[in-house]
Amino acid sequence: MLREVRAGRVLPPAELVALHDCAGRVLAEDILADRDYPPLARSARDGFAVRAADFPGSVRVIGEVRAGDRFQGAVQAGEAVEIMTGAPVPDGTDSIIMVEHITGEGAAITTDRPVKSGDFINLRGCESPRGSVVLRAGSRLDYAGLAMLATVGRTLAPVYRKPRVAILATGDEIVDVDELPMEHQIRNSNSASLAAQVARAGGSALILPVARDTYKATRESIALGLQADLLLLSGGVSAGKYDIVEKVLAEFDAEFFFDRVLIQPGQPLVFGRAGGKFFFGLPGNPASTMITFELFARAAVALLSGASESPLHLLQARLTREFRHRPGLTRFLPAVLSIDGSQITPTGWQGSGDVGAMARANAFLVAEPERESWAAGDLMRVLAK
């Protein structure tokens, strides 16, 4: 899937966005250092700026320098300057002695330790030389990225426009969120969950009206959805009599890359392209919709937003109790990950329609297809939610 999206994607246009609105956006150009960082040699510790050749031994303290100041003059043999972390290294000195490593105070300091030239000094340009790339195009800007933009003086940043992602729920049983459903109906939770997942992946969600289970309604809705950069459909992709999404997509000369995956929940998953636009046909049950988006569609949204990569956030944690499943499929089941990330507890759930279990979970337990059981204390893979 990633191969098809990379090969067939058209990167969105770039736009200049204010620094404080850039969080989560993807850079469209490399960002370069506007000067050496640090711009001069600076101390990495609180202590004394000295000449290494004077030690072990004693020297006379002739002044001090703080971050934001510069020491006037040059330090001669037998002299030292008290210095604070981040302060510029005075001329004539070539090392820093940590304050914990000296004896004496006031006019003289002593240490019996040998001192090496360069100790605890960050040299000019050691972090980022002028003109070097500090942020690469295709990277998603997080808090550290915004700090870097601010550091190099960028009040505006070139980022890709967010891809427009159309969300289309299908099915006669679906009613709007503000309606009172009858016993055989359900409110449209999938569009709400998908819109949140799209936004987190870097896209801009466009929620379309629910498509009823008729060719005419489904065709009109799909035609509208294919005007966006990516179309997400939920429901109508199983093998039932009224599951008509794939048949309607075929009328748009759709190219189907796959229509089933060996996972649970979420086996009947469709991925393809029609009219130059990618689409996913996600299963209609809420848990299946959420999980298949995270495993497949999330990466497509990220790549279409200009990101160079979109890795799954998998980790390992120890089970708090025994777990069993029927081998054959990879299962992604709702679970609660401990605060420190070391333990995982499966939650009770009643199948892929159980929205409550999904809401209570903060992760998914990943049960491998070739293994049947795990004991309490065993390591198991976890997908962060």
PDB file of N, CA, C and O in Angstrom, residues 268-313:
ATOM      1  N   PRO A 268     -12.453  -7.344   5.798  1.00  0.00           N
ATOM      2  CA  PRO A 268     -12.916  -6.836   4.498  1.00  0.00           C
ATOM      3  C   PRO A 268     -12.506  -5.385   4.264  1.00  0.00           C
ATOM      4  O   PRO A 268     -13.313  -4.452   4.358  1.00  0.00           O
ATOM      5  N   LEU A 269     -11.234  -5.180   3.949  1.00  0.00           N
ATOM      6  CA  LEU A 269     -10.685  -3.841   3.733  1.00  0.00           C
ATOM      7  C   LEU A 269     -10.317  -3.681   2.263  1.00  0.00           C
ATOM      8  O   LEU A 269      -9.599  -4.507   1.709  1.00  0.00           O
ATOM      9  N   VAL A 270     -10.804  -2.618   1.650  1.00  0.00           N
ATOM     10  CA  VAL A 270     -10.566  -2.372   0.225  1.00  0.00           C
ATOM     11  C   VAL A 270      -9.650  -1.169   0.068  1.00  0.00           C
ATOM     12  O   VAL A 270      -9.831  -0.145   0.732  1.00  0.00           O
ATOM     13  N   PHE A 271      -8.665  -1.301  -0.820  1.00  0.00           N
ATOM     14  CA  PHE A 271      -7.789  -0.176  -1.132  1.00  0.00           C
ATOM     15  C   PHE A 271      -7.585  -0.120  -2.638  1.00  0.00           C
ATOM     16  O   PHE A 271      -7.333  -1.137  -3.277  1.00  0.00           O
ATOM     17  N   GLY A 272      -7.737   1.082  -3.202  1.00  0.00           N
ATOM     18  CA  GLY A 272      -7.567   1.216  -4.641  1.00  0.00           C
ATOM     19  C   GLY A 272      -7.466   2.665  -5.068  1.00  0.00           C
ATOM     20  O   GLY A 272      -7.275   3.568  -4.249  1.00  0.00           O
ATOM     21  N   ARG A 273      -7.630   2.858  -6.383  1.00  0.00           N
ATOM     22  CA  ARG A 273      -7.524   4.198  -6.952  1.00  0.00           C
ATOM     23  C   ARG A 273      -8.541   4.332  -8.059  1.00  0.00           C
ATOM     24  O   ARG A 273      -8.733   3.422  -8.862  1.00  0.00           O
ATOM     25  N   ALA A 274      -9.190   5.478  -8.115  1.00  0.00           N
ATOM     26  CA  ALA A 274     -10.169   5.770  -9.156  1.00  0.00           C
ATOM     27  C   ALA A 274     -10.048   7.240  -9.535  1.00  0.00           C
ATOM     28  O   ALA A 274     -10.002   8.101  -8.655  1.00  0.00           O
ATOM     29  N   GLY A 275      -9.980   7.519 -10.824  1.00  0.00           N
ATOM     30  CA  GLY A 275      -9.863   8.905 -11.267  1.00  0.00           C
ATOM     31  C   GLY A 275      -8.641   9.602 -10.717  1.00  0.00           C
ATOM     32  O   GLY A 275      -8.669  10.804 -10.467  1.00  0.00           O
ATOM     33  N   GLY A 276      -7.554   8.852 -10.495  1.00  0.00           N
ATOM     34  CA  GLY A 276      -6.330   9.443  -9.953  1.00  0.00           C
ATOM     35  C   GLY A 276      -6.340   9.673  -8.461  1.00  0.00           C
ATOM     36  O   GLY A 276      -5.382  10.214  -7.914  1.00  0.00           O
ATOM     37  N   LYS A 277      -7.415   9.273  -7.771  1.00  0.00           N
ATOM     38  CA  LYS A 277      -7.530   9.467  -6.329  1.00  0.00           C
ATOM     39  C   LYS A 277      -7.544   8.110  -5.617  1.00  0.00           C
ATOM     40  O   LYS A 277      -8.208   7.171  -6.058  1.00  0.00           O
ATOM     41  N   PHE A 278      -6.835   8.024  -4.502  1.00  0.00           N
ATOM     42  CA  PHE A 278      -6.844   6.805  -3.716  1.00  0.00           C
ATOM     43  C   PHE A 278      -8.110   6.748  -2.861  1.00  0.00           C
ATOM     44  O   PHE A 278      -8.668   7.778  -2.477  1.00  0.00           O
ATOM     45  N   PHE A 279      -8.542   5.526  -2.579  1.00  0.00           N
ATOM     46  CA  PHE A 279      -9.699   5.349  -1.690  1.00  0.00           C
ATOM     47  C   PHE A 279      -9.477   4.121  -0.818  1.00  0.00           C
ATOM     48  O   PHE A 279      -8.734   3.203  -1.167  1.00  0.00           O
ATOM     49  N   PHE A 280     -10.104   4.148   0.355  1.00  0.00           N
ATOM     50  CA  PHE A 280     -10.178   2.989   1.246  1.00  0.00           C
ATOM     51  C   PHE A 280     -11.649   2.686   1.500  1.00  0.00           C
ATOM     52  O   PHE A 280     -12.425   3.590   1.838  1.00  0.00           O
ATOM     53  N   GLY A 281     -11.990   1.423   1.356  1.00  0.00           N
ATOM     54  CA  GLY A 281     -13.288   0.952   1.789  1.00  0.00           C
ATOM     55  C   GLY A 281     -13.096   0.253   3.129  1.00  0.00           C
ATOM     56  O   GLY A 281     -12.612  -0.889   3.178  1.00  0.00           O
ATOM     57  N   LEU A 282     -13.410   0.948   4.208  1.00  0.00           N
ATOM     58  CA  LEU A 282     -13.188   0.418   5.560  1.00  0.00           C
ATOM     59  C   LEU A 282     -14.421  -0.346   6.022  1.00  0.00           C
ATOM     60  O   LEU A 282     -15.556   0.011   5.677  1.00  0.00           O
ATOM     61  N   PRO A 283     -14.245  -1.399   6.818  1.00  0.00           N
ATOM     62  CA  PRO A 283     -15.411  -2.116   7.350  1.00  0.00           C
ATOM     63  C   PRO A 283     -16.288  -1.180   8.179  1.00  0.00           C
ATOM     64  O   PRO A 283     -15.803  -0.200   8.744  1.00  0.00           O
ATOM     65  N   GLY A 284     -17.564  -1.502   8.256  1.00  0.00           N
ATOM     66  CA  GLY A 284     -18.507  -0.589   8.899  1.00  0.00           C
ATOM     67  C   GLY A 284     -18.572  -0.657  10.401  1.00  0.00           C
ATOM     68  O   GLY A 284     -18.978   0.317  11.052  1.00  0.00           O
ATOM     69  N   ASN A 285     -18.203  -1.798  11.013  1.00  0.00           N
ATOM     70  CA  ASN A 285     -18.245  -1.868  12.467  1.00  0.00           C
ATOM     71  C   ASN A 285     -17.223  -0.905  13.057  1.00  0.00           C
ATOM     72  O   ASN A 285     -16.088  -0.818  12.580  1.00  0.00           O
ATOM     73  N   PRO A 286     -17.588  -0.153  14.102  1.00  0.00           N
ATOM     74  CA  PRO A 286     -16.725   0.932  14.588  1.00  0.00           C
ATOM     75  C   PRO A 286     -15.302   0.522  14.926  1.00  0.00           C
ATOM     76  O   PRO A 286     -14.351   1.204  14.557  1.00  0.00           O
ATOM     77  N   ALA A 287     -15.117  -0.588  15.648  1.00  0.00           N
ATOM     78  CA  ALA A 287     -13.761  -1.006  15.993  1.00  0.00           C
ATOM     79  C   ALA A 287     -12.961  -1.339  14.746  1.00  0.00           C
ATOM     80  O   ALA A 287     -11.771  -1.000  14.631  1.00  0.00           O
ATOM     81  N   SER A 288     -13.592  -1.994  13.791  1.00  0.00           N
ATOM     82  CA  SER A 288     -12.917  -2.320  12.535  1.00  0.00           C
ATOM     83  C   SER A 288     -12.526  -1.061  11.786  1.00  0.00           C
ATOM     84  O   SER A 288     -11.427  -0.973  11.214  1.00  0.00           O
ATOM     85  N   THR A 289     -13.411  -0.079  11.776  1.00  0.00           N
ATOM     86  CA  THR A 289     -13.114   1.185  11.105  1.00  0.00           C
ATOM     87  C   THR A 289     -11.914   1.866  11.742  1.00  0.00           C
ATOM     88  O   THR A 289     -10.990   2.307  11.056  1.00  0.00           O
ATOM     89  N   MET A 290     -11.913   1.965  13.072  1.00  0.00           N
ATOM     90  CA  MET A 290     -10.827   2.647  13.769  1.00  0.00           C
ATOM     91  C   MET A 290      -9.496   1.941  13.545  1.00  0.00           C
ATOM     92  O   MET A 290      -8.473   2.584  13.267  1.00  0.00           O
ATOM     93  N   ILE A 291      -9.479   0.623  13.672  1.00  0.00           N
ATOM     94  CA  ILE A 291      -8.228  -0.119  13.601  1.00  0.00           C
ATOM     95  C   ILE A 291      -7.679  -0.129  12.182  1.00  0.00           C
ATOM     96  O   ILE A 291      -6.469   0.072  11.969  1.00  0.00           O
ATOM     97  N   THR A 292      -8.517  -0.369  11.186  1.00  0.00           N
ATOM     98  CA  THR A 292      -8.006  -0.384   9.808  1.00  0.00           C
ATOM     99  C   THR A 292      -7.524   0.992   9.378  1.00  0.00           C
ATOM    100  O   THR A 292      -6.571   1.100   8.596  1.00  0.00           O
ATOM    101  N   PHE A 293      -8.131   2.061   9.898  1.00  0.00           N
ATOM    102  CA  PHE A 293      -7.576   3.378   9.593  1.00  0.00           C
ATOM    103  C   PHE A 293      -6.170   3.485  10.161  1.00  0.00           C
ATOM    104  O   PHE A 293      -5.241   3.911   9.477  1.00  0.00           O
ATOM    105  N   GLU A 294      -5.986   3.123  11.434  1.00  0.00           N
ATOM    106  CA  GLU A 294      -4.674   3.267  12.068  1.00  0.00           C
ATOM    107  C   GLU A 294      -3.612   2.429  11.366  1.00  0.00           C
ATOM    108  O   GLU A 294      -2.467   2.860  11.205  1.00  0.00           O
ATOM    109  N   LEU A 295      -3.969   1.225  10.933  1.00  0.00           N
ATOM    110  CA  LEU A 295      -2.993   0.325  10.336  1.00  0.00           C
ATOM    111  C   LEU A 295      -2.688   0.665   8.879  1.00  0.00           C
ATOM    112  O   LEU A 295      -1.575   0.409   8.409  1.00  0.00           O
ATOM    113  N   PHE A 296      -3.643   1.234   8.156  1.00  0.00           N
ATOM    114  CA  PHE A 296      -3.470   1.420   6.724  1.00  0.00           C
ATOM    115  C   PHE A 296      -3.698   2.863   6.269  1.00  0.00           C
ATOM    116  O   PHE A 296      -2.812   3.491   5.695  1.00  0.00           O
ATOM    117  N   ALA A 297      -4.886   3.383   6.525  1.00  0.00           N
ATOM    118  CA  ALA A 297      -5.230   4.694   5.964  1.00  0.00           C
ATOM    119  C   ALA A 297      -4.438   5.832   6.583  1.00  0.00           C
ATOM    120  O   ALA A 297      -4.163   6.837   5.924  1.00  0.00           O
ATOM    121  N   ARG A 298      -4.056   5.701   7.848  1.00  0.00           N
ATOM    122  CA  ARG A 298      -3.289   6.768   8.498  1.00  0.00           C
ATOM    123  C   ARG A 298      -2.011   7.061   7.737  1.00  0.00           C
ATOM    124  O   ARG A 298      -1.629   8.218   7.535  1.00  0.00           O
ATOM    125  N   ALA A 299      -1.322   6.016   7.321  1.00  0.00           N
ATOM    126  CA  ALA A 299      -0.070   6.200   6.584  1.00  0.00           C
ATOM    127  C   ALA A 299      -0.321   6.901   5.257  1.00  0.00           C
ATOM    128  O   ALA A 299       0.472   7.744   4.823  1.00  0.00           O
ATOM    129  N   ALA A 300      -1.428   6.567   4.600  1.00  0.00           N
ATOM    130  CA  ALA A 300      -1.740   7.221   3.325  1.00  0.00           C
ATOM    131  C   ALA A 300      -2.007   8.708   3.521  1.00  0.00           C
ATOM    132  O   ALA A 300      -1.543   9.543   2.733  1.00  0.00           O
ATOM    133  N   VAL A 301      -2.756   9.066   4.565  1.00  0.00           N
ATOM    134  CA  VAL A 301      -3.012  10.485   4.842  1.00  0.00           C
ATOM    135  C   VAL A 301      -1.693  11.213   5.102  1.00  0.00           C
ATOM    136  O   VAL A 301      -1.451  12.310   4.593  1.00  0.00           O
ATOM    137  N   ALA A 302      -0.823  10.587   5.896  1.00  0.00           N
ATOM    138  CA  ALA A 302       0.456  11.218   6.220  1.00  0.00           C
ATOM    139  C   ALA A 302       1.307  11.429   4.970  1.00  0.00           C
ATOM    140  O   ALA A 302       1.896  12.495   4.779  1.00  0.00           O
ATOM    141  N   LEU A 303       1.382  10.422   4.102  1.00  0.00           N
ATOM    142  CA  LEU A 303       2.178  10.555   2.884  1.00  0.00           C
ATOM    143  C   LEU A 303       1.589  11.608   1.954  1.00  0.00           C
ATOM    144  O   LEU A 303       2.324  12.380   1.326  1.00  0.00           O
ATOM    145  N   LEU A 304       0.263  11.660   1.869  1.00  0.00           N
ATOM    146  CA  LEU A 304      -0.369  12.670   1.021  1.00  0.00           C
ATOM    147  C   LEU A 304      -0.234  14.073   1.598  1.00  0.00           C
ATOM    148  O   LEU A 304      -0.418  15.057   0.881  1.00  0.00           O
ATOM    149  N   SER A 305       0.086  14.172   2.885  1.00  0.00           N
ATOM    150  CA  SER A 305       0.319  15.485   3.480  1.00  0.00           C
ATOM    151  C   SER A 305       1.758  15.946   3.287  1.00  0.00           C
ATOM    152  O   SER A 305       2.127  17.029   3.725  1.00  0.00           O
ATOM    153  N   GLY A 306       2.575  15.093   2.621  1.00  0.00           N
ATOM    154  CA  GLY A 306       3.952  15.458   2.330  1.00  0.00           C
ATOM    155  C   GLY A 306       4.976  14.780   3.198  1.00  0.00           C
ATOM    156  O   GLY A 306       6.180  14.950   2.986  1.00  0.00           O
ATOM    157  N   ALA A 307       4.533  14.006   4.214  1.00  0.00           N
ATOM    158  CA  ALA A 307       5.483  13.343   5.102  1.00  0.00           C
ATOM    159  C   ALA A 307       6.299  12.309   4.340  1.00  0.00           C
ATOM    160  O   ALA A 307       5.788  11.650   3.422  1.00  0.00           O
ATOM    161  N   SER A 308       7.555  12.159   4.709  1.00  0.00           N
ATOM    162  CA  SER A 308       8.415  11.190   4.040  1.00  0.00           C
ATOM    163  C   SER A 308       8.203   9.782   4.585  1.00  0.00           C
ATOM    164  O   SER A 308       8.395   8.801   3.873  1.00  0.00           O
ATOM    165  N   GLU A 309       7.810   9.663   5.837  1.00  0.00           N
ATOM    166  CA  GLU A 309       7.572   8.368   6.470  1.00  0.00           C
ATOM    167  C   GLU A 309       6.369   8.461   7.392  1.00  0.00           C
ATOM    168  O   GLU A 309       5.974   9.550   7.811  1.00  0.00           O
ATOM    169  N   SER A 310       5.802   7.268   7.707  1.00  0.00           N
ATOM    170  CA  SER A 310       4.690   7.233   8.664  1.00  0.00           C
ATOM    171  C   SER A 310       4.717   5.901   9.403  1.00  0.00           C
ATOM    172  O   SER A 310       3.926   5.001   9.125  1.00  0.00           O
ATOM    173  N   PRO A 311       5.639   5.739  10.346  1.00  0.00           N
ATOM    174  CA  PRO A 311       5.798   4.445  11.019  1.00  0.00           C
ATOM    175  C   PRO A 311       4.685   4.159  12.013  1.00  0.00           C
ATOM    176  O   PRO A 311       4.073   5.070  12.568  1.00  0.00           O
ATOM    177  N   LEU A 312       4.421   2.863  12.213  1.00  0.00           N
ATOM    178  CA  LEU A 312       3.515   2.451  13.275  1.00  0.00           C
ATOM    179  C   LEU A 312       4.252   2.531  14.615  1.00  0.00           C
ATOM    180  O   LEU A 312       5.437   2.207  14.699  1.00  0.00           O
ATOM    181  N   HIS A 313       3.543   2.954  15.647  1.00  0.00           N
ATOM    182  CA  HIS A 313       4.157   3.101  16.964  1.00  0.00           C
ATOM    183  C   HIS A 313       3.929   1.819  17.766  1.00  0.00           C
ATOM    184  O   HIS A 313       3.010   1.718  18.568  1.00  0.00           O
TER     185      HIS A 313
END
